[in-house]
């Protein structure tokens, strides 16, 4: 952490959630929100809440949805100096409704919102010049302004001895254009920490099978991998061949959105604060599990004290 803050780049949104289960938004219905959201914002919120030095790059509009996010992140201790405020476009938003089978219907406004309208500014440059770690979400790679920032930031942070983590966050079926695919492969190759979930592991490695994928990723240059498996827990792999399985905590899942982002933010922050992998995994599993017990994508992100209490009182799967 001495080297400087953990920085995350990407979409900042509000999420508005249907309070009933069903299909889509074709009839008037009860909703709850706005909740602060966006995968990169959830990640950095969890970093800040755990007491890590954290900063966010992105954009919001001059509206209440933007203020909800700015106040939330500031309250979590996140440096918001490199979040720009767009005078012309509204803050990004996502309406979400869970279906009976657990899948979700969305109405997004991201590409044509402030969320996609930021770039390499003086504030961003000042932040990156003192950053110790950069976290990249695969989902941010579909936003061209985010790519411009990420490309420059990776070089600067790495050159000054900082580190990079990548959450692929790209579904296996999703075809990216050639330039994005190349950018993604380059990011994976220089990642100090890779945080894939399920099949994203094979997607990032470009080979089938967990063992093959892990081997391939270490060959490419990845330093450390933590594979997320939802309610089945998570597994840490080191280049030296060490494996640590972290069983999930047993909770009632109310809202699964944001589990992976809280898990990743907690794991990374604990590692940067000097914790061994096994302890960081426990906090990460607790952060992911605690977040799914609360409605809202980052409402359940815990502080160190809250996670300690959660760990002390919650059973784990065997
Ligand atoms: P997201 O839906 O946010 O993209 P993800 O797919 O990246 O999530 P998950 O594997 O769903 O990541 O969740 C991350 C971690 O959070 C898991 O490895 C687990 O430790 C914890 N977790 C997630 N869901 C549950 C659950 N229902 N019960 C207990 N722990 C959970
Ligand atoms: Mg994920």
mmCIF file of C-alpha atoms and ligand atoms in Angstrom:
data_model
loop_
_atom_site.group_PDB
_atom_site.id
_atom_site.type_symbol
_atom_site.label_atom_id
_atom_site.label_comp_id
_atom_site.label_asym_id
_atom_site.label_seq_id
_atom_site.Cartn_x
_atom_site.Cartn_y
_atom_site.Cartn_z
ATOM 1 C CA UNK A 1 0.000 0.000 0.000
ATOM 2 C CA UNK A 2 3.018 2.313 0.512
ATOM 3 C CA UNK A 3 3.320 2.654 -3.274
ATOM 4 C CA UNK A 4 -0.030 4.421 -3.618
ATOM 5 C CA UNK A 5 -3.748 3.780 -3.901
ATOM 6 C CA UNK A 6 -5.599 0.972 -5.641
ATOM 7 C CA UNK A 7 -7.284 2.557 -8.662
ATOM 8 C CA UNK A 8 -10.279 1.192 -10.543
ATOM 9 C CA UNK A 9 -11.515 2.482 -13.915
ATOM 10 C CA UNK A 10 -14.951 2.097 -15.477
ATOM 11 C CA UNK A 11 -18.678 2.468 -15.363
ATOM 12 C CA UNK A 12 -20.445 4.201 -12.472
ATOM 13 C CA UNK A 13 -24.212 3.553 -12.461
ATOM 14 C CA UNK A 14 -27.280 3.511 -10.349
ATOM 15 C CA UNK A 15 -29.294 0.323 -10.181
ATOM 16 C CA UNK A 16 -33.056 0.271 -9.737
ATOM 17 C CA UNK A 17 -34.439 -3.105 -8.761
ATOM 18 C CA UNK A 18 -37.932 -4.545 -9.230
ATOM 19 C CA UNK A 19 -39.249 -5.716 -5.879
ATOM 20 C CA UNK A 20 -41.226 -8.596 -7.415
ATOM 21 C CA UNK A 21 -39.904 -11.615 -9.310
ATOM 22 C CA UNK A 22 -41.095 -11.944 -12.901
ATOM 23 C CA UNK A 23 -40.484 -11.075 -16.515
ATOM 24 C CA UNK A 24 -39.278 -7.614 -17.458
ATOM 25 C CA UNK A 25 -40.812 -4.189 -17.261
ATOM 26 C CA UNK A 26 -43.860 -4.251 -19.528
ATOM 27 C CA UNK A 27 -46.259 -3.297 -16.762
ATOM 28 C CA UNK A 28 -46.144 -0.685 -13.996
ATOM 29 C CA UNK A 29 -44.615 -2.246 -10.890
ATOM 30 C CA UNK A 30 -42.912 -1.503 -7.587
ATOM 31 C CA UNK A 31 -39.213 -0.682 -7.790
ATOM 32 C CA UNK A 32 -36.553 0.101 -5.213
ATOM 33 C CA UNK A 33 -33.538 2.300 -5.755
ATOM 34 C CA UNK A 34 -31.478 4.155 -6.830
ATOM 35 C CA UNK A 35 -28.565 2.113 -5.465
ATOM 36 C CA UNK A 36 -24.952 3.037 -6.221
ATOM 37 C CA UNK A 37 -23.626 0.498 -8.734
ATOM 38 C CA UNK A 38 -21.344 -0.468 -11.629
ATOM 39 C CA UNK A 39 -18.913 -3.402 -11.237
ATOM 40 C CA UNK A 40 -15.791 -1.174 -10.964
ATOM 41 C CA UNK A 41 -17.531 1.075 -8.426
ATOM 42 C CA UNK A 42 -18.650 -1.903 -6.310
ATOM 43 C CA UNK A 43 -15.082 -3.213 -6.323
ATOM 44 C CA UNK A 44 -13.566 0.094 -5.200
ATOM 45 C CA UNK A 45 -16.283 0.663 -2.584
ATOM 46 C CA UNK A 46 -15.336 -2.645 -0.959
ATOM 47 C CA UNK A 47 -11.640 -1.667 -1.060
ATOM 48 C CA UNK A 48 -12.392 1.619 0.694
ATOM 49 C CA UNK A 49 -14.691 0.084 3.300
ATOM 50 C CA UNK A 50 -11.961 -2.385 4.255
ATOM 51 C CA UNK A 51 -9.566 0.467 4.920
ATOM 52 C CA UNK A 52 -7.426 0.184 1.798
ATOM 53 C CA UNK A 53 -6.216 3.309 0.023
ATOM 54 C CA UNK A 54 -8.584 3.462 -2.982
ATOM 55 C CA UNK A 55 -9.492 5.775 -5.867
ATOM 56 C CA UNK A 56 -11.969 5.670 -8.756
ATOM 57 C CA UNK A 57 -11.823 6.878 -12.373
ATOM 58 C CA UNK A 58 -15.112 7.339 -14.234
ATOM 59 C CA UNK A 59 -17.897 9.837 -14.793
ATOM 60 C CA UNK A 60 -21.347 10.769 -13.532
ATOM 61 C CA UNK A 61 -23.880 13.400 -14.601
ATOM 62 C CA UNK A 62 -24.952 16.522 -12.702
ATOM 63 C CA UNK A 63 -27.979 14.735 -11.220
ATOM 64 C CA UNK A 64 -29.039 12.966 -8.044
ATOM 65 C CA UNK A 65 -28.005 9.582 -9.491
ATOM 66 C CA UNK A 66 -24.486 10.951 -9.796
ATOM 67 C CA UNK A 67 -24.588 12.425 -6.295
ATOM 68 C CA UNK A 68 -25.756 9.086 -4.865
ATOM 69 C CA UNK A 69 -22.569 7.506 -6.230
ATOM 70 C CA UNK A 70 -20.185 10.309 -5.299
ATOM 71 C CA UNK A 71 -21.452 10.473 -1.721
ATOM 72 C CA UNK A 72 -21.388 6.734 -1.385
ATOM 73 C CA UNK A 73 -17.794 6.373 -2.586
ATOM 74 C CA UNK A 74 -16.590 9.374 -0.590
ATOM 75 C CA UNK A 75 -18.248 7.939 2.502
ATOM 76 C CA UNK A 76 -16.380 4.681 1.924
ATOM 77 C CA UNK A 77 -13.082 6.579 1.950
ATOM 78 C CA UNK A 78 -12.558 6.385 -1.821
ATOM 79 C CA UNK A 79 -10.666 9.244 -3.517
ATOM 80 C CA UNK A 80 -13.165 10.673 -6.047
ATOM 81 C CA UNK A 81 -10.906 13.429 -7.445
ATOM 82 C CA UNK A 82 -10.605 11.631 -10.818
ATOM 83 C CA UNK A 83 -14.350 11.097 -11.273
ATOM 84 C CA UNK A 84 -15.484 13.675 -13.805
ATOM 85 C CA UNK A 85 -18.900 15.296 -13.792
ATOM 86 C CA UNK A 86 -20.458 15.491 -17.245
ATOM 87 C CA UNK A 87 -22.590 18.613 -17.770
ATOM 88 C CA UNK A 88 -24.527 17.185 -20.744
ATOM 89 C CA UNK A 89 -25.269 13.522 -20.092
ATOM 90 C CA UNK A 90 -27.161 11.798 -17.273
ATOM 91 C CA UNK A 91 -25.576 9.320 -14.866
ATOM 92 C CA UNK A 92 -25.662 5.751 -16.175
ATOM 93 C CA UNK A 93 -28.437 3.472 -14.979
ATOM 94 C CA UNK A 94 -29.578 -0.131 -14.988
ATOM 95 C CA UNK A 95 -33.087 -1.354 -14.185
ATOM 96 C CA UNK A 96 -33.034 -4.997 -13.182
ATOM 97 C CA UNK A 97 -35.702 -7.568 -12.460
ATOM 98 C CA UNK A 98 -35.054 -11.127 -11.354
ATOM 99 C CA UNK A 99 -36.971 -13.871 -13.173
ATOM 100 C CA UNK A 100 -38.378 -16.980 -11.512
ATOM 101 C CA UNK A 101 -35.318 -19.048 -12.618
ATOM 102 C CA UNK A 102 -32.795 -16.565 -11.143
ATOM 103 C CA UNK A 103 -31.868 -15.018 -14.509
ATOM 104 C CA UNK A 104 -32.362 -11.281 -14.960
ATOM 105 C CA UNK A 105 -33.982 -8.791 -17.334
ATOM 106 C CA UNK A 106 -32.186 -5.446 -17.747
ATOM 107 C CA UNK A 107 -32.902 -2.017 -19.145
ATOM 108 C CA UNK A 108 -29.535 -0.253 -19.449
ATOM 109 C CA UNK A 109 -28.493 3.294 -20.130
ATOM 110 C CA UNK A 110 -24.702 3.094 -20.132
ATOM 111 C CA UNK A 111 -23.266 3.675 -23.621
ATOM 112 C CA UNK A 112 -25.241 6.918 -24.032
ATOM 113 C CA UNK A 113 -24.739 8.135 -20.462
ATOM 114 C CA UNK A 114 -22.020 9.969 -18.526
ATOM 115 C CA UNK A 115 -20.712 6.526 -17.478
ATOM 116 C CA UNK A 116 -19.095 6.085 -20.906
ATOM 117 C CA UNK A 117 -17.883 9.666 -21.288
ATOM 118 C CA UNK A 118 -14.538 10.195 -19.608
ATOM 119 C CA UNK A 119 -10.950 10.123 -20.758
ATOM 120 C CA UNK A 120 -7.361 10.961 -19.960
ATOM 121 C CA UNK A 121 -7.703 14.234 -18.012
ATOM 122 C CA UNK A 122 -5.333 16.107 -15.726
ATOM 123 C CA UNK A 123 -7.082 14.641 -12.681
ATOM 124 C CA UNK A 124 -6.695 11.119 -14.080
ATOM 125 C CA UNK A 125 -3.055 11.709 -14.958
ATOM 126 C CA UNK A 126 -2.276 13.027 -11.444
ATOM 127 C CA UNK A 127 -3.933 10.015 -9.867
ATOM 128 C CA UNK A 128 -2.228 7.441 -12.088
ATOM 129 C CA UNK A 129 1.163 9.052 -11.416
ATOM 130 C CA UNK A 130 0.784 8.098 -7.744
ATOM 131 C CA UNK A 131 -1.171 4.842 -8.111
ATOM 132 C CA UNK A 132 0.241 1.653 -6.634
ATOM 133 C CA UNK A 133 -2.230 -0.767 -8.171
ATOM 134 C CA UNK A 134 -4.697 -0.815 -11.053
ATOM 135 C CA UNK A 135 -7.775 -3.040 -11.186
ATOM 136 C CA UNK A 136 -9.415 -3.659 -14.554
ATOM 137 C CA UNK A 137 -12.871 -5.132 -15.124
ATOM 138 C CA UNK A 138 -13.369 -6.872 -18.462
ATOM 139 C CA UNK A 139 -16.762 -5.190 -18.710
ATOM 140 C CA UNK A 140 -15.015 -1.790 -18.971
ATOM 141 C CA UNK A 141 -13.258 -2.887 -22.193
ATOM 142 C CA UNK A 142 -16.438 -2.392 -24.212
ATOM 143 C CA UNK A 143 -16.251 1.352 -23.420
ATOM 144 C CA UNK A 144 -13.688 3.029 -25.698
ATOM 145 C CA UNK A 145 -12.995 5.955 -23.344
ATOM 146 C CA UNK A 146 -12.191 3.501 -20.545
ATOM 147 C CA UNK A 147 -9.800 1.629 -22.859
ATOM 148 C CA UNK A 148 -7.831 4.792 -23.570
ATOM 149 C CA UNK A 149 -7.349 5.339 -19.836
ATOM 150 C CA UNK A 150 -6.600 1.678 -19.106
ATOM 151 C CA UNK A 151 -3.964 1.379 -21.864
ATOM 152 C CA UNK A 152 -2.006 4.389 -20.596
ATOM 153 C CA UNK A 153 -2.524 3.582 -16.924
ATOM 154 C CA UNK A 154 -1.268 -0.012 -17.178
ATOM 155 C CA UNK A 155 2.032 1.154 -18.663
ATOM 156 C CA UNK A 156 2.564 3.931 -16.124
ATOM 157 C CA UNK A 157 1.603 1.889 -13.051
ATOM 158 C CA UNK A 158 3.647 -1.142 -14.146
ATOM 159 C CA UNK A 159 6.686 0.983 -15.025
ATOM 160 C CA UNK A 160 6.809 2.457 -11.550
ATOM 161 C CA UNK A 161 6.669 -0.976 -9.948
ATOM 162 C CA UNK A 162 2.920 -1.080 -9.287
ATOM 163 C CA UNK A 163 0.699 -4.085 -9.823
ATOM 164 C CA UNK A 164 -2.357 -5.034 -11.914
ATOM 165 C CA UNK A 165 -5.401 -7.172 -11.206
ATOM 166 C CA UNK A 166 -7.956 -8.265 -13.809
ATOM 167 C CA UNK A 167 -11.494 -9.581 -13.348
ATOM 168 C CA UNK A 168 -12.303 -10.953 -16.824
ATOM 169 C CA UNK A 169 -16.034 -10.458 -16.219
ATOM 170 C CA UNK A 170 -16.671 -11.548 -19.821
ATOM 171 C CA UNK A 171 -19.121 -14.342 -20.478
ATOM 172 C CA UNK A 172 -17.709 -17.293 -22.379
ATOM 173 C CA UNK A 173 -20.081 -16.855 -25.333
ATOM 174 C CA UNK A 174 -19.350 -13.146 -25.713
ATOM 175 C CA UNK A 175 -17.394 -12.448 -28.915
ATOM 176 C CA UNK A 176 -15.226 -9.340 -28.693
ATOM 177 C CA UNK A 177 -13.941 -7.450 -31.715
ATOM 178 C CA UNK A 178 -10.319 -8.158 -32.628
ATOM 179 C CA UNK A 179 -8.828 -5.056 -31.018
ATOM 180 C CA UNK A 180 -10.671 -5.670 -27.723
ATOM 181 C CA UNK A 181 -9.668 -9.345 -27.775
ATOM 182 C CA UNK A 182 -6.009 -8.333 -28.206
ATOM 183 C CA UNK A 183 -6.257 -5.757 -25.415
ATOM 184 C CA UNK A 184 -7.865 -8.336 -23.120
ATOM 185 C CA UNK A 185 -5.128 -10.923 -23.882
ATOM 186 C CA UNK A 186 -2.410 -8.346 -23.213
ATOM 187 C CA UNK A 187 -3.984 -7.366 -19.874
ATOM 188 C CA UNK A 188 -4.249 -11.002 -18.792
ATOM 189 C CA UNK A 189 -0.607 -11.622 -19.673
ATOM 190 C CA UNK A 190 0.627 -8.798 -17.423
ATOM 191 C CA UNK A 191 -1.830 -9.407 -14.561
ATOM 192 C CA UNK A 192 -0.322 -9.950 -11.128
ATOM 193 C CA UNK A 193 -3.708 -11.221 -9.962
ATOM 194 C CA UNK A 194 -6.493 -12.733 -12.063
ATOM 195 C CA UNK A 195 -9.994 -13.016 -10.540
ATOM 196 C CA UNK A 196 -12.100 -15.092 -12.955
ATOM 197 C CA UNK A 197 -15.487 -16.545 -12.152
ATOM 198 C CA UNK A 198 -16.554 -19.982 -13.452
ATOM 199 C CA UNK A 199 -15.990 -20.373 -17.193
ATOM 200 C CA UNK A 200 -14.239 -16.989 -17.438
ATOM 201 C CA UNK A 201 -11.124 -18.927 -16.404
ATOM 202 C CA UNK A 202 -11.136 -20.930 -19.638
ATOM 203 C CA UNK A 203 -12.151 -17.858 -21.618
ATOM 204 C CA UNK A 204 -9.109 -15.966 -20.323
ATOM 205 C CA UNK A 205 -6.737 -18.894 -20.870
ATOM 206 C CA UNK A 206 -8.087 -19.865 -24.288
ATOM 207 C CA UNK A 207 -8.017 -23.580 -23.378
ATOM 208 C CA UNK A 208 -10.576 -26.031 -21.955
ATOM 209 C CA UNK A 209 -10.421 -27.586 -18.471
ATOM 210 C CA UNK A 210 -9.558 -25.974 -15.152
ATOM 211 C CA UNK A 211 -6.126 -27.556 -14.729
ATOM 212 C CA UNK A 212 -5.092 -26.766 -18.301
ATOM 213 C CA UNK A 213 -6.358 -23.220 -18.004
ATOM 214 C CA UNK A 214 -4.477 -22.579 -14.757
ATOM 215 C CA UNK A 215 -1.249 -24.017 -16.219
ATOM 216 C CA UNK A 216 -1.615 -21.988 -19.402
ATOM 217 C CA UNK A 217 -2.249 -18.721 -17.530
ATOM 218 C CA UNK A 218 0.883 -19.153 -15.405
ATOM 219 C CA UNK A 219 2.846 -19.882 -18.614
ATOM 220 C CA UNK A 220 1.535 -16.668 -20.145
ATOM 221 C CA UNK A 221 2.802 -14.704 -17.125
ATOM 222 C CA UNK A 222 -0.067 -14.347 -14.597
ATOM 223 C CA UNK A 223 1.335 -14.328 -11.034
ATOM 224 C CA UNK A 224 -1.665 -15.380 -8.914
ATOM 225 C CA UNK A 225 -5.178 -16.668 -9.679
ATOM 226 C CA UNK A 226 -8.291 -16.779 -7.498
ATOM 227 C CA UNK A 227 -11.196 -18.631 -9.110
ATOM 228 C CA UNK A 228 -14.682 -17.666 -7.881
ATOM 229 C CA UNK A 229 -17.323 -20.403 -7.754
ATOM 230 C CA UNK A 230 -20.396 -18.643 -6.332
ATOM 231 C CA UNK A 231 -22.026 -20.577 -3.482
ATOM 232 C CA UNK A 232 -19.393 -23.306 -4.026
ATOM 233 C CA UNK A 233 -16.652 -21.010 -2.719
ATOM 234 C CA UNK A 234 -13.337 -20.041 -4.289
ATOM 235 C CA UNK A 235 -9.854 -21.417 -4.981
ATOM 236 C CA UNK A 236 -6.444 -19.746 -4.841
ATOM 237 C CA UNK A 237 -3.638 -20.925 -7.139
ATOM 238 C CA UNK A 238 -0.026 -19.752 -6.983
ATOM 239 C CA UNK A 239 2.670 -20.066 -9.643
ATOM 240 C CA UNK A 240 4.591 -22.272 -7.236
ATOM 241 C CA UNK A 241 1.799 -24.851 -7.353
ATOM 242 C CA UNK A 242 0.084 -24.018 -4.065
ATOM 243 C CA UNK A 243 -3.706 -24.418 -3.957
ATOM 244 C CA UNK A 244 -6.032 -23.174 -1.203
ATOM 245 C CA UNK A 245 -9.769 -23.906 -1.270
ATOM 246 C CA UNK A 246 -12.036 -21.428 0.500
ATOM 247 C CA UNK A 247 -15.467 -22.872 1.276
ATOM 248 C CA UNK A 248 -18.356 -20.422 1.030
ATOM 249 C CA UNK A 249 -20.127 -19.062 4.102
ATOM 250 C CA UNK A 250 -23.695 -20.330 4.467
ATOM 251 C CA UNK A 251 -26.115 -17.448 3.884
ATOM 252 C CA UNK A 252 -29.590 -16.823 2.490
ATOM 253 C CA UNK A 253 -29.016 -15.258 -0.927
ATOM 254 C CA UNK A 254 -31.295 -12.223 -1.356
ATOM 255 C CA UNK A 255 -29.518 -10.388 -4.206
ATOM 256 C CA UNK A 256 -26.480 -12.038 -5.882
ATOM 257 C CA UNK A 257 -25.390 -8.899 -7.784
ATOM 258 C CA UNK A 258 -21.981 -7.622 -6.724
ATOM 259 C CA UNK A 259 -20.706 -10.737 -4.928
ATOM 260 C CA UNK A 260 -17.757 -11.151 -7.267
ATOM 261 C CA UNK A 261 -16.836 -7.488 -7.102
ATOM 262 C CA UNK A 262 -16.934 -7.382 -3.285
ATOM 263 C CA UNK A 263 -14.967 -10.644 -3.161
ATOM 264 C CA UNK A 264 -12.298 -9.219 -5.470
ATOM 265 C CA UNK A 265 -12.095 -5.838 -3.742
ATOM 266 C CA UNK A 266 -11.701 -7.506 -0.356
ATOM 267 C CA UNK A 267 -9.130 -10.047 -1.547
ATOM 268 C CA UNK A 268 -6.972 -7.453 -3.258
ATOM 269 C CA UNK A 269 -7.154 -4.990 -0.363
ATOM 270 C CA UNK A 270 -6.192 -7.632 2.197
ATOM 271 C CA UNK A 271 -3.243 -8.732 0.043
ATOM 272 C CA UNK A 272 -2.096 -5.134 -0.403
ATOM 273 C CA UNK A 273 -2.371 -4.639 3.369
ATOM 274 C CA UNK A 274 0.093 -7.517 3.708
ATOM 275 C CA UNK A 275 -2.143 -10.482 4.580
ATOM 276 C CA UNK A 276 -1.219 -14.021 3.492
ATOM 277 C CA UNK A 277 -3.424 -15.514 0.744
ATOM 278 C CA UNK A 278 -5.329 -17.803 3.135
ATOM 279 C CA UNK A 279 -6.475 -14.922 5.359
ATOM 280 C CA UNK A 280 -7.278 -12.676 2.400
ATOM 281 C CA UNK A 281 -9.424 -15.510 0.988
ATOM 282 C CA UNK A 282 -11.423 -15.716 4.209
ATOM 283 C CA UNK A 283 -12.175 -11.982 4.149
ATOM 284 C CA UNK A 284 -12.998 -12.168 0.430
ATOM 285 C CA UNK A 285 -15.415 -15.083 0.900
ATOM 286 C CA UNK A 286 -17.038 -13.211 3.774
ATOM 287 C CA UNK A 287 -17.322 -10.015 1.705
ATOM 288 C CA UNK A 288 -18.976 -11.861 -1.213
ATOM 289 C CA UNK A 289 -21.341 -13.806 1.028
ATOM 290 C CA UNK A 290 -22.312 -10.828 3.167
ATOM 291 C CA UNK A 291 -23.112 -8.749 0.091
ATOM 292 C CA UNK A 292 -25.638 -11.268 -1.276
ATOM 293 C CA UNK A 293 -27.697 -11.033 1.926
ATOM 294 C CA UNK A 294 -28.673 -7.413 1.231
ATOM 295 C CA UNK A 295 -30.715 -5.821 -1.596
ATOM 296 C CA UNK A 296 -28.601 -3.486 -3.743
ATOM 297 C CA UNK A 297 -25.362 -4.237 -5.603
ATOM 298 C CA UNK A 298 -22.954 -2.803 -3.004
ATOM 299 C CA UNK A 299 -25.184 -2.259 0.030
ATOM 300 C CA UNK A 300 -23.740 -5.309 1.791
ATOM 301 C CA UNK A 301 -20.054 -4.445 1.289
ATOM 302 C CA UNK A 302 -18.546 -4.751 4.763
ATOM 303 C CA UNK A 303 -16.030 -2.870 6.861
ATOM 304 C CA UNK A 304 -13.233 -4.782 8.607
ATOM 305 C CA UNK A 305 -15.279 -4.841 11.832
ATOM 306 C CA UNK A 306 -18.433 -6.013 10.036
ATOM 307 C CA UNK A 307 -16.541 -8.778 8.228
ATOM 308 C CA UNK A 308 -14.825 -9.890 11.443
ATOM 309 C CA UNK A 309 -18.253 -10.142 13.102
ATOM 310 C CA UNK A 310 -19.667 -11.984 10.069
ATOM 311 C CA UNK A 311 -16.771 -14.487 10.072
ATOM 312 C CA UNK A 312 -17.149 -15.099 13.807
ATOM 313 C CA UNK A 313 -20.875 -15.833 13.591
ATOM 314 C CA UNK A 314 -21.401 -17.534 10.207
ATOM 315 C CA UNK A 315 -20.972 -21.253 9.417
ATOM 316 C CA UNK A 316 -19.043 -22.346 6.339
ATOM 317 C CA UNK A 317 -19.791 -25.160 3.953
ATOM 318 C CA UNK A 318 -17.546 -28.192 4.351
HETATM 319 P P1 LIG B 1 -20.975 -11.368 -9.986
HETATM 320 O O1 LIG B 1 -22.336 -11.945 -10.099
HETATM 321 O O2 LIG B 1 -20.885 -10.222 -9.029
HETATM 322 O O3 LIG B 1 -20.274 -11.124 -11.296
HETATM 323 P P2 LIG B 1 -18.986 -13.454 -9.811
HETATM 324 O O4 LIG B 1 -19.559 -14.430 -10.753
HETATM 325 O O5 LIG B 1 -17.817 -12.661 -10.279
HETATM 326 O O6 LIG B 1 -20.126 -12.510 -9.256
HETATM 327 P P3 LIG B 1 -19.302 -15.289 -7.616
HETATM 328 O O7 LIG B 1 -18.513 -16.531 -7.784
HETATM 329 O O8 LIG B 1 -20.736 -15.314 -7.902
HETATM 330 O O9 LIG B 1 -18.541 -14.152 -8.448
HETATM 331 O O10 LIG B 1 -19.123 -14.750 -6.116
HETATM 332 C C1 LIG B 1 -17.856 -14.433 -5.578
HETATM 333 C C2 LIG B 1 -17.652 -15.095 -4.231
HETATM 334 O O11 LIG B 1 -18.634 -14.606 -3.311
HETATM 335 C C3 LIG B 1 -17.779 -16.600 -4.241
HETATM 336 O O12 LIG B 1 -16.531 -17.202 -4.577
HETATM 337 C C4 LIG B 1 -18.207 -16.883 -2.800
HETATM 338 O O13 LIG B 1 -17.079 -16.894 -1.952
HETATM 339 C C5 LIG B 1 -19.071 -15.667 -2.465
HETATM 340 N N1 LIG B 1 -20.486 -15.950 -2.771
HETATM 341 C C6 LIG B 1 -21.188 -15.637 -3.879
HETATM 342 N N2 LIG B 1 -22.468 -16.089 -3.813
HETATM 343 C C7 LIG B 1 -22.573 -16.708 -2.612
HETATM 344 C C8 LIG B 1 -23.644 -17.380 -1.923
HETATM 345 N N3 LIG B 1 -24.866 -17.531 -2.458
HETATM 346 N N4 LIG B 1 -23.379 -17.894 -0.700
HETATM 347 C C9 LIG B 1 -22.167 -17.765 -0.130
HETATM 348 N N5 LIG B 1 -21.128 -17.149 -0.717
HETATM 349 C C10 LIG B 1 -21.314 -16.615 -1.940
HETATM 350 MG MG1 LIG B 2 -17.901 -11.780 -12.198
#
